[in-house]
Structures are given as structure tokens and as C-alpha cells.
Short mmCIF file of C-alpha atoms in Angstrom, two decimals:
data_model
loop_
_atom_site.label_atom_id
_atom_site.label_comp_id
_atom_site.label_asym_id
_atom_site.label_seq_id
_atom_site.Cartn_x
_atom_site.Cartn_y
_atom_site.Cartn_z
CA MET N 1 -0.03 -0.03 0.05
CA THR N 2 2.69 2.44 -1.10
CA ILE N 3 2.45 5.60 -3.11
CA ASP N 4 5.55 7.09 -4.50
CA ALA N 5 7.28 9.88 -2.69
CA THR N 6 6.44 12.58 -5.25
CA MET N 7 2.65 11.44 -5.34
CA THR N 8 2.80 11.49 -9.04
CA GLY N 9 2.18 7.77 -9.44
CA LEU N 10 0.35 4.99 -7.54
CA ALA N 11 2.69 1.90 -6.70
CA ARG N 12 1.48 -1.51 -6.03
CA PRO N 13 0.15 -2.25 -2.45
CA GLN N 14 2.30 -4.07 0.00
CA PRO N 15 0.98 -7.59 0.92
CA ARG N 16 -1.52 -7.61 3.69
CA ARG N 17 0.65 -9.99 5.76
CA VAL N 18 3.42 -7.50 5.80
CA VAL N 19 1.20 -4.69 7.00
CA VAL N 20 -0.39 -6.89 9.70
CA ALA N 21 3.18 -8.09 10.80
CA GLU N 22 4.28 -4.45 11.13
CA LEU N 23 1.18 -3.66 13.31
CA VAL N 24 1.81 -6.65 15.48
CA ASP N 25 5.57 -5.76 15.88
CA ARG N 26 4.67 -2.03 16.88
CA SER N 27 2.18 -3.46 19.52
CA ARG N 28 4.83 -6.09 20.79
CA LYS N 29 7.55 -3.35 21.21
CA ARG N 30 5.11 -1.04 22.96
CA LEU N 31 3.68 -3.75 25.32
CA ASP N 32 7.26 -4.91 26.20
CA THR N 33 7.85 -1.66 27.92
CA LEU N 34 4.95 -2.24 30.37
CA SER N 35 5.35 -3.72 33.87
CA ASP N 36 3.64 -7.04 34.62
CA ALA N 37 0.98 -5.25 36.41
CA ARG N 38 0.19 -2.90 33.74
CA LEU N 39 0.52 -5.51 31.22
CA THR N 40 -2.04 -7.71 32.95
CA ALA N 41 -4.38 -4.80 33.41
CA THR N 42 -4.29 -4.07 29.73
CA PHE N 43 -4.89 -7.64 28.77
CA GLU N 44 -7.77 -8.03 31.18
CA ASP N 45 -9.47 -4.93 29.68
CA LEU N 46 -8.97 -6.44 26.23
CA LEU N 47 -10.70 -9.75 27.36
CA TYR N 48 -13.51 -8.09 29.25
CA MET N 49 -14.29 -5.45 26.40
CA GLU N 50 -14.20 -7.85 23.66
CA ARG N 51 -16.33 -10.70 25.35
CA LYS N 52 -18.90 -8.00 26.29
CA ARG N 53 -18.91 -6.83 22.58
CA LEU N 54 -19.31 -10.48 21.30
CA GLU N 55 -22.49 -10.86 23.46
CA ARG N 56 -24.33 -8.53 20.93
CA ALA N 57 -22.21 -9.51 17.74
CA PRO N 58 -22.22 -12.39 15.36
CA PRO N 59 -19.93 -15.32 16.35
CA GLU N 60 -16.19 -14.88 15.68
CA PRO N 61 -14.71 -18.33 16.14
CA GLU N 62 -11.10 -17.27 15.45
CA LEU N 63 -11.25 -14.53 17.88
CA GLU N 64 -13.08 -16.47 20.42
CA GLY N 65 -10.10 -18.86 20.27
CA HIS N 66 -7.50 -16.22 20.97
CA LEU N 67 -9.72 -14.89 23.96
CA ASP N 68 -9.97 -18.39 25.50
CA ASP N 69 -6.15 -18.66 25.21
CA LEU N 70 -5.79 -15.26 26.82
CA ALA N 71 -8.03 -16.18 29.55
CA LYS N 72 -6.21 -19.28 30.39
CA ALA N 73 -2.89 -17.44 30.19
CA LEU N 74 -4.04 -14.78 32.55
CA VAL N 75 -4.98 -17.53 35.17
CA ARG N 76 -2.03 -19.73 34.83
CA GLY N 77 0.33 -18.61 32.09
CA GLY N 78 3.50 -16.59 31.95
CA ARG N 79 4.13 -13.17 30.49
CA SER N 80 5.05 -14.75 27.17
CA ASP N 81 1.91 -16.86 26.96
CA ARG N 82 -0.30 -13.78 27.51
CA MET N 83 1.76 -11.84 25.15
CA ASP N 84 1.23 -14.45 22.23
CA ALA N 85 -2.62 -14.72 22.91
CA ALA N 86 -2.92 -10.89 22.82
CA LEU N 87 -0.95 -10.54 19.79
CA GLY N 88 -3.14 -13.04 18.10
CA VAL N 89 -6.05 -10.72 18.78
CA ILE N 90 -4.12 -7.72 17.54
CA GLY N 91 -3.31 -9.63 14.24
CA LEU N 92 -7.07 -10.16 13.71
CA TRP N 93 -7.77 -6.44 14.38
CA GLY N 94 -5.06 -5.42 11.93
CA ASP N 95 -6.18 -7.42 9.26
CA GLU N 96 -9.74 -5.94 9.60
CA ILE N 97 -8.43 -2.46 9.84
CA HIS N 98 -6.02 -2.54 6.86
CA GLY N 99 -7.64 -0.94 3.71
CA ARG N 100 -7.61 -2.52 0.56
CA PHE N 101 -6.42 0.42 -1.60
CA ASN N 102 -5.92 -0.53 -5.22
CA PRO N 103 -4.25 1.90 -7.47
CA ARG N 104 -5.83 0.40 -10.63
CA VAL N 105 -9.16 0.95 -9.22
CA TYR N 106 -8.36 4.34 -8.05
CA ARG N 107 -7.34 5.24 -11.52
CA GLY N 108 -10.58 4.03 -13.07
CA ALA N 109 -12.69 5.76 -10.26
CA THR N 110 -11.06 8.95 -11.00
CA ARG N 111 -12.25 8.71 -14.50
CA VAL N 112 -15.72 7.58 -13.87
CA LEU N 113 -16.81 8.71 -10.40
CA PRO N 114 -16.15 12.39 -10.79
CA ARG N 115 -18.32 12.56 -13.92
CA ALA N 116 -20.93 10.53 -12.13
CA LEU N 117 -21.04 12.65 -8.98
CA SER N 118 -20.60 15.80 -11.04
CA GLY N 119 -23.73 14.68 -12.76
CA LEU N 120 -25.53 14.28 -9.54
CA LEU N 121 -24.31 17.67 -8.25
CA SER N 122 -25.25 19.37 -11.69
CA GLY N 123 -28.44 19.93 -13.36
CA ARG N 124 -31.40 22.13 -14.37
CA PRO N 125 -30.98 25.67 -13.29
CA GLY N 126 -33.72 26.45 -10.68
CA ARG N 127 -36.53 28.69 -11.04
CA LEU N 128 -34.71 31.12 -8.78
CA ARG N 129 -32.00 33.47 -10.11
CA ASP N 130 -28.46 31.82 -10.09
CA TRP N 131 -26.90 34.16 -7.56
CA SER N 132 -23.81 32.08 -6.59
CA LEU N 133 -22.30 29.98 -9.21
CA SER N 134 -21.56 30.10 -12.85
CA SER N 135 -20.09 26.56 -12.81
CA GLN N 136 -22.34 23.61 -13.36
CA SER N 137 -20.75 21.84 -10.43
CA ARG N 138 -22.86 21.90 -7.35
CA LEU N 139 -19.82 21.37 -5.05
CA ARG N 140 -17.72 24.44 -4.79
CA VAL N 141 -13.99 23.94 -3.78
CA LYS N 142 -12.21 26.90 -2.27
CA GLY N 143 -8.70 27.31 -0.80
CA ASN N 144 -5.10 27.96 -1.61
CA LEU N 145 -5.14 24.78 -3.89
CA PRO N 146 -1.72 25.37 -5.62
CA LEU N 147 -0.08 25.57 -2.07
CA LEU N 148 -1.63 22.34 -1.09
CA ALA N 149 -0.53 20.75 -4.23
CA GLN N 150 2.94 21.54 -3.72
CA LEU N 151 3.02 20.56 0.02
CA ALA N 152 1.55 17.36 -1.06
CA LYS N 153 4.68 16.65 -3.18
CA GLU N 154 7.28 17.56 -0.42
CA SER N 155 5.60 16.42 2.70
CA THR N 156 2.67 14.23 4.19
CA LEU N 157 -0.71 16.05 4.68
CA VAL N 158 -3.29 15.24 7.17
CA LEU N 159 -6.73 16.58 6.28
CA ALA N 160 -8.92 17.42 9.15
CA PRO N 161 -12.59 18.08 8.12
CA THR N 162 -15.64 18.99 10.07
CA HIS N 163 -18.15 16.18 9.93
CA VAL N 164 -21.60 16.81 8.87
CA SER N 165 -23.04 13.62 7.01
CA ASN N 166 -22.24 10.15 5.98
CA LEU N 167 -22.00 11.79 2.48
CA ASP N 168 -18.97 13.57 3.76
CA SER N 169 -16.28 10.88 2.65
CA PRO N 170 -17.40 10.66 -1.19
CA LEU N 171 -17.83 14.30 -1.36
CA ILE N 172 -14.38 15.00 0.05
CA GLY N 173 -13.02 12.42 -2.55
CA LEU N 174 -14.59 14.50 -5.34
CA ALA N 175 -13.39 17.71 -3.75
CA LEU N 176 -9.80 16.37 -3.60
CA TYR N 177 -10.05 15.30 -7.42
CA LEU N 178 -11.54 18.67 -8.30
CA ALA N 179 -8.72 20.34 -6.24
CA GLY N 180 -5.97 18.41 -8.10
CA LEU N 181 -4.85 16.72 -4.90
CA PRO N 182 -3.63 13.16 -4.69
CA PRO N 183 -5.70 10.29 -2.81
CA PHE N 184 -5.97 10.16 1.00
CA VAL N 185 -6.46 7.21 3.10
CA TYR N 186 -9.12 7.57 5.83
CA GLY N 187 -10.96 5.55 8.57
CA ALA N 188 -14.46 4.57 7.79
CA GLY N 189 -17.06 3.03 10.31
CA LEU N 190 -17.12 -0.77 9.92
CA ASN N 191 -21.05 -0.31 9.76
CA LEU N 192 -20.38 1.35 6.27
CA PHE N 193 -18.84 -1.85 5.04
CA SER N 194 -21.95 -3.97 5.77
CA ASN N 195 -23.20 -3.01 2.17
CA PRO N 196 -20.87 -5.30 -0.01
CA MET N 197 -20.91 -2.90 -2.95
CA VAL N 198 -20.18 0.17 -0.86
CA GLY N 199 -17.58 -1.69 1.16
CA TRP N 200 -15.72 -2.81 -1.86
CA TRP N 201 -15.48 0.70 -3.31
CA LEU N 202 -14.63 2.18 0.28
CA GLY N 203 -11.73 -0.17 0.64
CA ARG N 204 -10.19 0.23 -2.65
CA LEU N 205 -10.43 4.18 -2.79
CA GLY N 206 -8.40 4.49 0.36
CA ALA N 207 -10.76 3.66 3.23
CA TYR N 208 -9.65 1.59 6.24
CA THR N 209 -12.12 0.19 8.88
CA VAL N 210 -12.72 1.55 12.23
CA ASP N 211 -15.08 -0.64 14.55
CA ARG N 212 -16.45 1.82 17.13
CA THR N 213 -18.01 -1.15 18.96
CA LYS N 214 -14.49 -2.23 19.94
CA LYS N 215 -13.85 -0.38 23.25
CA ALA N 216 -10.71 -2.06 24.49
CA ARG N 217 -7.89 0.47 25.05
CA LEU N 218 -5.45 -1.73 23.19
CA TYR N 219 -7.67 -1.56 19.88
CA LYS N 220 -7.39 2.32 19.97
CA ASP N 221 -3.64 1.89 20.38
CA VAL N 222 -3.63 -0.46 17.25
CA LEU N 223 -5.66 2.17 15.21
CA LYS N 224 -3.11 4.78 16.05
CA ASP N 225 -0.28 2.51 15.04
CA TYR N 226 -1.94 2.05 11.82
CA SER N 227 -2.28 5.78 11.29
CA VAL N 228 1.41 6.24 12.11
CA ARG N 229 2.36 3.70 9.67
CA CYS N 230 0.25 5.20 6.87
CA LEU N 231 1.88 8.68 7.55
CA THR N 232 5.34 7.38 7.78
CA THR N 233 4.77 5.58 4.40
CA ARG N 234 3.82 8.89 2.79
CA HIS N 235 0.17 8.18 2.71
CA HIS N 236 -1.85 11.45 2.95
CA SER N 237 -4.48 10.78 5.64
CA LEU N 238 -7.98 12.07 6.45
CA PHE N 239 -9.17 12.33 10.16
CA PHE N 240 -12.47 13.50 11.45
CA PRO N 241 -11.17 15.05 14.74
CA GLY N 242 -14.72 15.48 15.87
CA GLY N 243 -14.89 11.70 15.87
CA THR N 244 -18.47 11.45 14.50
CA ARG N 245 -21.04 13.50 12.77
CA SER N 246 -22.07 16.75 14.53
CA ARG N 247 -25.39 15.72 16.10
CA SER N 248 -26.31 19.46 16.85
CA HIS N 249 -24.82 20.69 13.50
CA GLU N 250 -22.51 22.97 15.16
CA VAL N 251 -19.06 23.51 13.74
CA GLU N 252 -17.22 21.37 16.11
CA PRO N 253 -16.27 23.24 19.38
CA ARG N 254 -14.48 20.17 20.79
CA ILE N 255 -12.51 17.39 19.18
CA LYS N 256 -11.13 14.06 19.97
CA LYS N 257 -7.25 14.11 19.73
CA GLY N 258 -6.50 10.40 19.48
CA LEU N 259 -5.65 9.94 15.95
CA LEU N 260 -4.73 13.60 15.59
CA GLY N 261 -1.89 12.98 17.93
CA THR N 262 -0.48 10.33 15.51
CA ALA N 263 0.66 13.28 13.13
CA ALA N 264 3.30 14.32 15.69
CA VAL N 265 4.40 10.75 16.39
CA ALA N 266 4.88 10.02 12.62
CA TRP N 267 6.73 13.30 12.21
CA GLN N 268 9.11 12.48 14.85
CA GLU N 269 9.62 8.99 13.66
CA MET N 270 10.67 10.35 10.22
CA LEU N 271 12.94 12.97 11.89
CA ALA N 272 14.54 10.17 13.81
CA ALA N 273 15.11 8.13 10.56
CA LYS N 274 16.82 11.36 9.05
CA ARG N 275 14.39 11.54 6.26
CA PRO N 276 14.28 14.63 4.09
CA ASP N 277 10.66 14.31 3.60
CA SER N 278 9.74 14.16 7.29
CA GLU N 279 7.27 17.19 7.60
CA VAL N 280 3.67 16.42 8.32
CA TYR N 281 1.19 19.28 7.73
CA ILE N 282 -2.41 19.53 9.04
CA VAL N 283 -4.99 21.11 6.60
CA PRO N 284 -8.24 22.13 8.06
CA LEU N 285 -11.36 21.60 5.83
CA THR N 286 -14.79 22.99 6.50
CA LEU N 287 -17.74 21.32 4.75
CA SER N 288 -20.94 23.51 4.39
CA PHE N 289 -24.17 21.95 3.01
CA THR N 290 -27.31 23.67 2.14
CA LEU N 291 -29.30 20.59 3.33
CA THR N 292 -28.29 17.55 5.31
CA LEU N 293 -29.49 14.01 4.38
CA GLU N 294 -29.69 12.82 8.17
CA ALA N 295 -30.68 16.13 9.62
CA ALA N 296 -33.82 15.03 11.34
CA THR N 297 -32.19 11.88 12.93
CA LEU N 298 -29.08 13.75 14.01
CA ILE N 299 -30.96 16.63 15.80
CA GLU N 300 -33.31 14.07 17.44
CA ASP N 301 -30.37 12.16 18.84
CA HIS N 302 -28.85 15.44 20.12
CA LEU N 303 -32.02 16.37 21.78
CA ALA N 304 -32.94 13.00 22.99
CA ASP N 305 -30.45 12.89 25.65
CA ALA N 306 -27.45 15.46 25.20
CA GLY N 307 -25.24 13.63 27.72
CA LYS N 308 -25.88 10.19 26.40
CA GLN N 309 -25.82 10.31 22.49
CA ARG N 310 -25.56 7.19 20.59
CA TYR N 311 -22.12 7.27 19.07
CA ILE N 312 -23.24 5.11 16.14
CA ILE N 313 -26.63 5.66 14.52
CA THR N 314 -27.16 2.63 12.20
CA ASP N 315 -30.74 3.37 11.25
CA ASP N 316 -30.58 7.02 9.79
CA GLU N 317 -31.45 8.12 6.48
CA PHE N 318 -28.19 6.99 5.04
CA ALA N 319 -29.12 3.49 5.52
CA GLN N 320 -32.34 3.76 3.76
CA PRO N 321 -31.80 3.63 -0.11
CA ARG N 322 -34.94 5.18 -1.01
CA ARG N 323 -34.28 8.28 1.17
CA LEU N 324 -30.83 8.47 -0.20
CA ALA N 325 -31.95 8.33 -3.78
CA SER N 326 -34.53 11.00 -2.96
CA PHE N 327 -32.10 13.12 -1.39
CA PHE N 328 -29.89 13.08 -4.41
CA ARG N 329 -32.76 13.57 -6.85
CA ARG N 330 -34.20 16.54 -5.04
CA VAL N 331 -31.22 18.23 -3.57
CA MET N 332 -27.95 17.53 -5.53
CA ASP N 333 -29.12 19.77 -8.51
CA LEU N 334 -29.01 22.76 -6.40
CA ASP N 335 -26.72 25.73 -7.15
CA SER N 336 -23.87 25.83 -4.45
CA ALA N 337 -25.50 23.03 -2.40
CA MET N 338 -22.17 22.33 -0.87
CA VAL N 339 -18.86 24.08 -0.26
CA ALA N 340 -15.65 22.44 0.59
CA HIS N 341 -13.22 25.04 1.79
CA PHE N 342 -9.55 23.78 2.27
CA GLY N 343 -7.81 26.02 4.91
CA ASP N 344 -4.28 27.18 5.32
CA PRO N 345 -2.12 24.47 6.53
CA ILE N 346 -0.72 24.31 10.09
CA ASP N 347 2.18 22.29 11.55
CA CYS N 348 1.95 19.38 14.20
CA LEU N 349 2.45 22.01 16.86
CA GLY N 350 -0.37 24.22 15.85
CA PHE N 351 1.69 27.03 14.10
CA PRO N 352 0.90 28.35 10.53
CA VAL N 353 3.01 27.04 7.55
CA SER N 354 4.26 29.69 5.25
CA ALA N 355 3.49 29.71 1.63
CA ASP N 356 7.01 30.79 0.87
CA PRO N 357 9.59 27.86 0.25
CA ALA N 358 12.53 29.54 1.90
CA GLU N 359 10.53 30.44 4.91
CA ARG N 360 8.86 27.10 5.07
CA ALA N 361 12.48 25.44 5.23
CA GLU N 362 13.41 27.85 8.12
CA GLN N 363 10.23 26.95 9.83
CA ALA N 364 11.11 23.24 9.49
CA ILE N 365 14.61 23.72 11.01
CA HIS N 366 13.13 25.84 13.98
CA ARG N 367 10.34 23.45 14.51
CA ARG N 368 12.61 20.32 14.99
CA ARG N 369 14.13 22.13 18.14
CA TYR N 370 11.02 21.38 19.82
CA VAL N 371 11.50 17.66 19.96
CA THR N 372 15.12 17.27 19.54
CA ASP N 373 18.21 17.63 21.70
CA ALA N 374 21.38 19.72 21.10
CA GLN N 375 22.72 17.01 18.78
CA GLY N 376 19.62 16.97 16.73
CA GLU N 377 18.42 13.58 18.10
CA VAL N 378 14.56 13.19 18.82
CA GLU N 379 13.72 13.00 22.47
CA TRP N 380 10.52 11.16 23.09
CA ASP N 381 8.15 12.69 25.53
CA ALA N 382 4.43 11.52 25.58
CA GLN N 383 3.37 14.11 28.02
CA ARG N 384 5.08 16.87 25.89
CA ASP N 385 3.43 15.72 22.88
CA ARG N 386 -0.08 15.74 24.41
CA ILE N 387 0.54 19.39 25.11
CA TYR N 388 1.48 19.88 21.43
CA THR N 389 -1.46 18.04 20.28
CA ASP N 390 -3.88 20.02 22.57
CA ARG N 391 -2.41 23.35 20.98
CA LEU N 392 -3.00 21.66 17.40
CA GLY N 393 -6.50 20.85 18.44
CA GLY N 394 -7.13 24.38 19.61
CA ALA N 395 -5.79 25.61 16.24
CA LEU N 396 -8.26 23.60 14.39
CA ILE N 397 -11.18 24.72 16.45
CA ASP N 398 -10.17 28.24 15.77
CA ALA N 399 -9.63 27.66 12.02
CA TRP N 400 -12.85 25.76 11.00
CA PRO N 401 -15.23 28.75 11.39
CA ARG N 402 -12.90 30.97 9.30
CA TYR N 403 -13.63 28.54 6.44
CA ALA N 404 -17.30 27.89 7.17
CA GLU N 405 -19.74 29.21 4.51
CA VAL N 406 -22.94 30.68 5.76
CA LEU N 407 -25.81 29.50 3.34
CA PRO N 408 -29.43 30.71 3.07
CA THR N 409 -30.83 27.82 5.09
CA HIS N 410 -28.50 28.51 8.04
CA LEU N 411 -29.11 32.29 8.06
CA ALA N 412 -32.89 31.93 7.69
CA ALA N 413 -33.16 29.41 10.56
CA TRP N 414 -30.76 31.55 12.66
CA ALA N 415 -32.99 34.65 12.36
CA ALA N 416 -36.15 32.50 12.87
CA TRP N 417 -34.73 31.09 16.05
CA ARG N 418 -33.68 34.50 17.42
CA CYS N 419 -37.43 35.66 16.84
CA LEU N 420 -38.71 32.65 18.45
CA GLU N 421 -36.54 33.16 21.55
CA ALA N 422 -37.92 36.68 21.80
CA GLN N 423 -41.46 35.59 21.44
CA VAL N 424 -41.25 32.69 23.87
CA GLY N 425 -39.23 34.69 26.29
CA SER N 426 -36.63 31.84 26.56
CA THR N 427 -33.33 30.78 25.14
CA ASP N 428 -33.83 27.01 26.38
CA PRO N 429 -33.66 25.09 23.07
CA PHE N 430 -35.62 22.16 25.00
CA ARG N 431 -38.59 24.50 25.75
CA LEU N 432 -38.47 26.12 22.34
CA VAL N 433 -38.87 22.88 20.35
CA ARG N 434 -41.87 22.01 22.48
CA THR N 435 -43.46 25.36 21.87
CA PRO N 436 -47.07 24.72 20.54
CA ALA N 437 -47.78 25.42 16.70
CA ASP N 438 -49.76 28.65 17.58
CA GLY N 439 -46.84 30.06 19.35
CA ARG N 440 -44.54 29.45 16.48
CA HIS N 441 -45.89 32.13 14.00
CA LEU N 442 -43.59 34.89 13.59
CA ASP N 443 -44.64 38.40 12.22
CA ARG N 444 -43.05 38.65 8.68
CA GLY N 445 -41.96 42.15 9.12
CA ASP N 446 -40.37 41.54 12.37
CA TYR N 447 -38.77 38.43 11.21
CA LEU N 448 -37.40 40.29 7.91
CA ALA N 449 -36.00 42.96 10.17
CA CYS N 450 -34.04 40.50 12.26
CA LEU N 451 -32.88 38.69 9.00
CA ARG N 452 -31.79 41.94 7.52
CA THR N 453 -29.71 42.71 10.64
CA GLU N 454 -28.05 39.33 10.70
CA LEU N 455 -27.42 39.31 6.89
CA GLN N 456 -25.44 42.50 7.35
CA ARG N 457 -23.57 41.09 10.24
CA VAL N 458 -22.75 38.05 8.15
CA LYS N 459 -21.63 40.19 5.16
CA ASP N 460 -19.43 42.34 7.31
CA GLY N 461 -17.75 39.21 8.93
CA GLY N 462 -17.30 37.62 5.39
CA LYS N 463 -15.46 40.79 4.26
CA ALA N 464 -13.35 40.78 7.45
CA GLY N 465 -12.34 37.27 6.73
CA ARG N 466 -14.07 35.83 9.89
CA TRP N 467 -15.83 33.32 7.80
CA GLY N 468 -17.29 32.88 4.24
CA GLU N 469 -20.87 33.48 2.77
CA GLN N 470 -22.83 32.41 -0.15
CA LEU N 471 -25.84 34.66 0.27
CA PRO N 472 -27.99 36.86 -1.84
CA ASN N 473 -27.96 40.70 -1.10
CA THR N 474 -31.36 41.04 0.47
CA ALA N 475 -33.16 39.57 3.34
CA GLU N 476 -36.12 38.87 1.14
CA GLU N 477 -33.98 36.87 -1.31
CA VAL N 478 -32.42 34.86 1.51
CA LEU N 479 -35.84 33.91 2.88
CA GLU N 480 -37.02 32.97 -0.75
CA VAL N 481 -33.94 30.76 -1.30
CA ALA N 482 -34.31 29.22 2.01
CA LEU N 483 -37.91 28.22 1.70
CA ASP N 484 -37.18 26.64 -1.67
CA ARG N 485 -34.44 24.69 -0.27
CA PHE N 486 -36.34 23.63 2.89
CA ALA N 487 -39.16 22.46 0.61
CA ARG N 488 -36.83 20.27 -1.42
CA TYR N 489 -36.31 17.15 0.72
CA HIS N 490 -37.39 17.16 4.42
CA ARG N 491 -40.77 15.59 4.99
CA SER N 492 -41.53 18.46 7.18
CA ARG N 493 -40.10 21.92 6.75
CA ALA N 494 -38.07 24.07 9.06
CA LEU N 495 -39.83 27.22 7.86
CA THR N 496 -42.87 28.03 5.64
CA THR N 497 -44.86 31.22 5.15
CA ALA N 498 -48.52 32.17 5.12
CA ASP N 499 -50.07 35.53 4.75
CA SER N 500 -47.97 38.05 6.78
CA ARG N 501 -46.50 35.47 8.89
CA VAL N 502 -43.36 33.18 9.04
CA PHE N 503 -44.11 29.74 10.45
CA VAL N 504 -41.49 27.67 12.29
CA GLN N 505 -43.25 24.45 11.19
CA ASP N 506 -40.54 21.98 12.54
CA PRO N 507 -38.69 23.64 15.39
CA LYS N 508 -36.16 20.77 15.56
CA LEU N 509 -35.08 21.25 12.05
CA CYS N 510 -34.99 25.08 12.45
CA LEU N 511 -32.77 24.39 15.53
CA TYR N 512 -30.43 21.99 13.55
CA TYR N 513 -29.92 24.60 10.69
CA ARG N 514 -29.67 27.42 13.10
CA ASN N 515 -26.85 25.71 14.99
CA ARG N 516 -24.52 25.83 12.08
CA LEU N 517 -23.93 29.56 12.84
CA THR N 518 -23.34 29.26 16.69
CA PHE N 519 -19.56 30.04 15.97
CA MET N 520 -20.62 33.69 15.30
CA ASP N 521 -21.71 34.09 18.98
CA ARG N 522 -18.80 32.04 20.25
CA GLU N 523 -16.52 34.59 18.41
CA ASN N 524 -18.11 37.41 20.47
CA ALA N 525 -18.13 35.44 23.82
#
């Protein structure tokens, strides 16, 4: 699974047994450093978590055999017996995780899929005036793309997107193609591979599997090992730092730093190996959608129990072929339906990366001093690296809103929610979504006045570079476009109009689309 150093060609993948053996060896070296007490605790956690998972999973005879061996070794075996049994489990995990990237399939896909997806994202001009795009593509790609293409040749990139929908992965793949960037490997939930056709394509286009039902700490370590291996073999990688789709639709205010921390580890491993191509850069990517396929399910899950959300939703709209087809048919022909904005790159320490090659080379020399001694040898320090990863995570959280695009559905819902808060006299979202229908009628004049104020605020922020926007110039046009969009897909609408009033028909959907702009208030906090 090796791509050549310049990323201009696609070499043949390494045999699976070689990759799995490397993962097992990485685990062995790490486990060898643990005391007997910590090693036993690690293996007991593995045994407990996997047996608990298997109570709800289909039978896995080979895994169950290794677990039985581990249980016996924990009772009356020695350290080597326990290690061998655990490494057997790790080998099975590694074989499951490892992607099946196929350069020939990728080349074919880049000839066929972009045209197919572009066809889905193109189409008839709507009955409304085309105020945003002259291109036929309904996926707009923004950012300093020439710089990213250059960095892809001289270093390894980690793409760190916001996570809105299960459609993100294929659309990011199309965005990378349209941006002229090489393929990226990425983790995809094991549940997405349950469809044989989808799973076949995902694996051969760069996806590796992540089973979120596996809770053992050691499994997470193996995932991190796989990520480090991908990066050190010059595979550009994609992580969703939010970990899962944003249930509330907010631009992620918090992230999970597990896989993100592997960027610093891979960078230091390549520094230690004296490699000239050791730099690893992180590229923020903000995805902005006019409508979201799974909006109704996601906001229900967010509101159902904010403290105990399901981490995996297996029964949402993405899993229903008819709903998926309906979404594509009704939504994907919209102008500027989606925007993928690639942000400016940052390094593993959270610092901006210069676009000037000479300055970038000086930055690389200076950056190495953070992790090396006076002789230039890498000094390994896990606690220090966690601090660096925290800083990197903070830089991403700060960056994502700058590349967010305010779209008509977001702004119309934002203004409607402000009016509803004033009318009900509360800012409690749980109270507002339960407001009776007769309390959700808004005076059209008052609503447009609020929308006009918020539109100006968004336009001013866009000019100042605080965020992006794809909006008409008047509040009346924003409302008209938003109403058209809301009527396209969802069974109930976030907003409708009647006579001189604007009606919040589905307050949960209104809250979902409104939440996309909460970063504007966070900025002023």
C-alpha cells in the first residue's frame, strides 16, 4: 500500500501479511515496555471488552479462540503466553483495519466517479436566479489549492474536516479530485462496509475500517499504530477530529485528539530516521451543506439525551436507499448546494505554515528544536506531545469557522430562532422545540428586520475574513431561497410562510440549521 514519494504515481500495495506483521511488531514493542501489573491490566481490559462486545455481535470463532487462550494465560500462564494470545487478537484487528487500496481501481474511479458525482451535483438551473455559481458543479471547492498541491509533493498531509453527514467521505473524495490533490486514506466506520458494494469501493479508494463497537484500550492503540504507519509511508491521511457526525450541526467546538496525535508521532519517527521528507502538515477543511440528508435523525439524537448520545447511528437516512435516492434527486441539482473550503495548513505544533518555500524550510529547522536535543536527536516525551496535540486541536477549532460558508438555510433558520426566542421569552432549546404550533407564528415584518440585521452582520464578517458566505444581497432573497431549499427534501419543513407570517413548522429542524452559525456568537463571547 505504497504511493511514491512525489505522489505522481500509484505503486502496488504491500502484501497484507507485511502490513499486519508491522502492526503486531509495533504492539509488541510497546507492550514490552509495560510492567507485569500494567500488562495484566491491559490484557484484562481487552478480554472483558471483547467478550462484552461479542455478546451482541455475530460469532467470531477465531477471535473467541484467542480470547480463550488469553483467559487461560491470565490465570496460569506466563508473560510470554499472555503476550502471544493478545498479539493473536491484534493480528485479527490489524487484518480487519487494513484498507484494500487498489491503484488500478483508483485510476478507473477518478475517470468515472467524478463525472458521475458531478452529474448528480449538476443539473437544471432552478426557477430562482442563479446568484452564486456560474459553474455547473454543485460542489464548490475553495482554498489555496496550488500551495496544497506543492505541499503534497514535498511532505505528508493530514486533512482534518468538520463532519456533517455520511456523505462527507465521497464528497471529500470528489473535492480532492477537483482540487488536483492526490488520494487520501481515511478511517470509515465498519458499519458502512456492511453493504458489499459500498464496502468494496470504500476499501479500494483508500478507506480503512474503524469498529467503534470495540472499546478495548489496546484496539485504540492499534488504530493509532496504523495511522502512524500510513503517515510514515507517505500516505496522506484524513481524520475527522470530531470523531463522529455533529449531531447538533454546530461547527465542532470540541475534538477527539486520539488519531490527531499520530501526526506528531509520525513526524518524529521520520525525523529520527533522518528522512528529508519528514514534515507532516495538517489542513483544516470545513464542509458547508445547504441541506443535510440525516438532519432529522441527528437533531433527534442530540435532543433525546444530550449527555448520552448514541455514538453510532445505524438506522438513519443514509441506511435507507430510497431516502438516499430521494435526497440526490431533489437536492443535488441545487446551485452551491455544498462548499468544501480547504484552509491554510498548520504544523503538528499548531503553528501556521508559510507559503514561501524558503520561509517554510526555516520553519522546519526551527520546529525540530521542539522535539530534539542539542545534537538533533529526537527526544521522546509523551506528555510533551499531548500538550502539542492540545495546541493543534485548539488551532483547528479556531480555524474551522474561518472557512465555514454561511448559506441561506443556515441564516434563515438563525433569524427565525432569534425571533422565536424573543417571542417565547426563553433561550432554552428544549423549551423552544416544545412550543405549541400557535406560538411559532412570527410576524413577517419583524422576522425580515431581524434577518436583515443578521445578513449585514454576516456580510461584514465575510469581508473581514472571519467566515465565508454564499448569500443573496437582500433579506427577502435569503428567505425566498431558504424556503425553496427547505421544501426540497425534508418531510416537514423548518420554515414556511402564510399571509403576513413566517411559521416555524418543524422547530427541531430549524434548530439544527440554526446551530451551524453558533460560531458567530462564540466569537463574540
